[in-house]
Amino acid sequence: EIRAILAVAKKILVDRGGAFPLSQVELLDELFQQKVPLISKIQVEAFGYFAGIRRDTFKIQGEDVLAKTEYRSMAELASRIQREETDQRVMGKDEFLEKIRKMHLGEWRFYYTQPEIMDGTQWSIDVYFNQGEDVINYHGSNAYPSNIAEFSKFLSLDLGV
């Protein structure tokens, strides 16, 4: 993996007396990594004009991560009908947080867009923390972080990618 190669190169540089200051993106990711143990919930929403809206919530409860999906088609949105699943355990807390850590969400921009596409997918990912930390919101319209497919697969999401 590229991250492993870069880590080795940085270590060699530092061992030889050089300095490798962190970039702005690396500093933001470092701050995010420090907050990972404080994550209490991640909520993902995707909306497509013809597909409707889907909201997946992953909530840490004790040593478990519980998931709930809410889905509304365009017809249901018009008639105000809502389908909702009950919370289901999807994995353990430690496994979840470790996978989130490896995603390096702190490197993501807060907004992604591809303005030339009119009808597509709008999405948002909100990361909630314990202890009064601010919510981090990532969102976009028809554009995504480079590792969104990996993120989607990990959480069994359909974000239109």
GROMACS .gro file of C-alpha atoms in nm:
model
  161
    1GLU     CA    1   0.000   0.000   0.000
    2ILE     CA    2   0.115   0.353  -0.077
    3ARG     CA    3   0.075   0.464   0.286
    4ALA     CA    4   0.320   0.194   0.402
    5ILE     CA    5   0.577   0.295   0.140
    6LEU     CA    6   0.541   0.662   0.235
    7ALA     CA    7   0.583   0.577   0.606
    8VAL     CA    8   0.910   0.393   0.529
    9ALA     CA    9   1.036   0.683   0.316
   10LYS     CA   10   0.953   0.934   0.594
   11LYS     CA   11   1.134   0.720   0.853
   12ILE     CA   12   1.444   0.693   0.634
   13LEU     CA   13   1.445   1.070   0.581
   14VAL     CA   14   1.411   1.140   0.954
   15ASP     CA   15   1.673   0.873   1.044
   16ARG     CA   16   1.915   1.053   0.813
   17GLY     CA   17   1.859   1.385   0.986
   18GLY     CA   18   1.595   1.524   0.757
   19ALA     CA   19   1.258   1.665   0.850
   20PHE     CA   20   0.921   1.582   0.706
   21PRO     CA   21   0.660   1.832   0.824
   22LEU     CA   22   0.303   1.713   0.793
   23SER     CA   23   0.090   1.867   0.519
   24GLN     CA   24  -0.239   2.040   0.599
   25VAL     CA   25  -0.430   1.727   0.492
   26GLU     CA   26  -0.208   1.504   0.709
   27LEU     CA   27  -0.260   1.736   1.006
   28LEU     CA   28  -0.639   1.722   0.960
   29ASP     CA   29  -0.628   1.344   0.938
   30GLU     CA   30  -0.411   1.328   1.250
   31LEU     CA   31  -0.674   1.529   1.439
   32PHE     CA   32  -0.950   1.301   1.306
   33GLN     CA   33  -0.753   0.992   1.408
   34GLN     CA   34  -0.733   1.125   1.764
   35LYS     CA   35  -1.114   1.161   1.768
   36VAL     CA   36  -1.192   0.813   1.631
   37PRO     CA   37  -1.230   0.656   1.979
   38LEU     CA   38  -1.493   0.924   2.056
   39ILE     CA   39  -1.719   0.836   1.760
   40SER     CA   40  -2.073   0.760   1.877
   41LYS     CA   41  -2.259   0.744   1.547
   42ILE     CA   42  -2.216   0.774   1.171
   43GLN     CA   43  -2.515   0.865   0.959
   44VAL     CA   44  -2.508   0.828   0.581
   45GLU     CA   45  -2.774   0.967   0.348
   46ALA     CA   46  -2.803   0.930  -0.027
   47PHE     CA   47  -3.070   1.091  -0.243
   48GLY     CA   48  -3.131   1.033  -0.610
   49TYR     CA   49  -3.416   1.200  -0.793
   50PHE     CA   50  -3.555   0.870  -0.923
   51ALA     CA   51  -3.424   0.652  -0.640
   52GLY     CA   52  -3.562   0.834  -0.336
   53ILE     CA   53  -3.373   0.877  -0.012
   54ARG     CA   54  -3.191   0.624   0.200
   55ARG     CA   55  -3.053   0.692   0.547
   56ASP     CA   56  -2.821   0.442   0.716
   57THR     CA   57  -2.731   0.501   1.079
   58PHE     CA   58  -2.447   0.317   1.252
   59LYS     CA   59  -2.465   0.370   1.627
   60ILE     CA   60  -2.214   0.247   1.883
   61GLN     CA   61  -2.391   0.094   2.179
   62GLY     CA   62  -2.168  -0.067   2.438
   63GLU     CA   63  -1.930  -0.299   2.251
   64ASP     CA   64  -2.158  -0.332   1.947
   65VAL     CA   65  -2.238  -0.130   1.637
   66LEU     CA   66  -2.607  -0.126   1.553
   67ALA     CA   67  -2.731  -0.033   1.208
   68LYS     CA   68  -3.067   0.099   1.100
   69THR     CA   69  -3.181   0.176   0.746
   70GLU     CA   70  -3.463   0.412   0.654
   71TYR     CA   71  -3.574   0.428   0.294
   72ARG     CA   72  -3.832   0.635   0.110
   73SER     CA   73  -3.897   0.610  -0.262
   74MET     CA   74  -4.010   0.916  -0.456
   75ALA     CA   75  -4.371   0.789  -0.439
   76GLU     CA   76  -4.339   0.737  -0.064
   77LEU     CA   77  -4.190   1.083  -0.023
   78ALA     CA   78  -4.492   1.226  -0.203
   79SER     CA   79  -4.734   1.026   0.014
   80ARG     CA   80  -4.529   1.069   0.334
   81ILE     CA   81  -4.492   0.692   0.385
   82GLN     CA   82  -4.169   0.581   0.549
   83ARG     CA   83  -4.013   0.237   0.581
   84GLU     CA   84  -3.772   0.176   0.864
   85GLU     CA   85  -3.580  -0.127   0.979
   86THR     CA   86  -3.506  -0.192   1.343
   87ASP     CA   87  -3.151  -0.172   1.478
   88GLN     CA   88  -2.941  -0.476   1.394
   89ARG     CA   89  -2.593  -0.561   1.518
   90VAL     CA   90  -2.350  -0.541   1.227
   91MET     CA   91  -2.011  -0.573   1.398
   92GLY     CA   92  -1.817  -0.504   1.714
   93LYS     CA   93  -1.717  -0.155   1.819
   94ASP     CA   94  -1.340  -0.219   1.797
   95GLU     CA   95  -1.362  -0.363   1.443
   96PHE     CA   96  -1.582  -0.071   1.332
   97LEU     CA   97  -1.352   0.197   1.474
   98GLU     CA   98  -1.041   0.030   1.332
   99LYS     CA   99  -1.195   0.021   0.985
  100ILE     CA  100  -1.301   0.386   1.016
  101ARG     CA  101  -0.945   0.471   1.123
  102LYS     CA  102  -0.807   0.299   0.812
  103MET     CA  103  -1.043   0.498   0.588
  104HIS     CA  104  -0.862   0.824   0.680
  105LEU     CA  105  -1.180   1.030   0.669
  106GLY     CA  106  -0.978   1.322   0.805
  107GLU     CA  107  -0.819   1.351   0.459
  108TRP     CA  108  -1.157   1.398   0.291
  109ARG     CA  109  -1.273   1.739   0.172
  110PHE     CA  110  -1.598   1.854   0.328
  111TYR     CA  111  -1.774   1.905  -0.007
  112TYR     CA  112  -1.750   1.729  -0.344
  113THR     CA  113  -1.935   1.836  -0.657
  114GLN     CA  114  -1.953   1.768  -1.027
  115PRO     CA  115  -2.177   2.055  -1.145
  116GLU     CA  116  -2.213   1.936  -1.503
  117ILE     CA  117  -2.439   1.648  -1.390
  118MET     CA  118  -2.792   1.765  -1.311
  119ASP     CA  119  -2.975   1.448  -1.203
  120GLY     CA  120  -2.757   1.219  -1.000
  121THR     CA  121  -2.685   1.137  -0.640
  122GLN     CA  122  -2.652   1.378  -0.351
  123TRP     CA  123  -2.503   1.230  -0.037
  124SER     CA  124  -2.389   1.318   0.313
  125ILE     CA  125  -2.190   1.145   0.583
  126ASP     CA  126  -2.218   1.284   0.937
  127VAL     CA  127  -1.976   1.168   1.207
  128TYR     CA  128  -2.100   1.223   1.563
  129PHE     CA  129  -1.879   1.214   1.871
  130ASN     CA  130  -1.921   1.169   2.246
  131GLN     CA  131  -1.816   1.435   2.494
  132GLY     CA  132  -1.957   1.736   2.311
  133GLU     CA  133  -1.729   1.723   2.007
  134ASP     CA  134  -1.861   1.892   1.694
  135VAL     CA  135  -2.027   1.682   1.424
  136ILE     CA  136  -1.816   1.644   1.110
  137ASN     CA  137  -2.018   1.659   0.788
  138TYR     CA  138  -1.901   1.544   0.447
  139HIS     CA  139  -2.135   1.582   0.152
  140GLY     CA  140  -2.146   1.597  -0.221
  141SER     CA  141  -2.332   1.591  -0.547
  142ASN     CA  142  -2.220   1.335  -0.806
  143ALA     CA  143  -1.859   1.346  -0.682
  144TYR     CA  144  -1.692   1.151  -0.403
  145PRO     CA  145  -1.370   1.100  -0.205
  146SER     CA  146  -1.126   0.864  -0.378
  147ASN     CA  147  -1.192   0.577  -0.135
  148ILE     CA  148  -1.572   0.605  -0.119
  149ALA     CA  149  -1.621   0.266  -0.288
  150GLU     CA  150  -1.417   0.103  -0.009
  151PHE     CA  151  -1.617   0.295   0.253
  152SER     CA  152  -1.946   0.194   0.087
  153LYS     CA  153  -1.845  -0.173   0.069
  154PHE     CA  154  -1.737  -0.176   0.435
  155LEU     CA  155  -2.078  -0.046   0.546
  156SER     CA  156  -2.284  -0.220   0.273
  157LEU     CA  157  -2.406   0.112   0.133
  158ASP     CA  158  -2.532   0.220  -0.207
  159LEU     CA  159  -2.405   0.573  -0.266
  160GLY     CA  160  -2.433   0.562  -0.644
  161VAL     CA  161  -2.065   0.491  -0.708
   0.00000   0.00000   0.00000
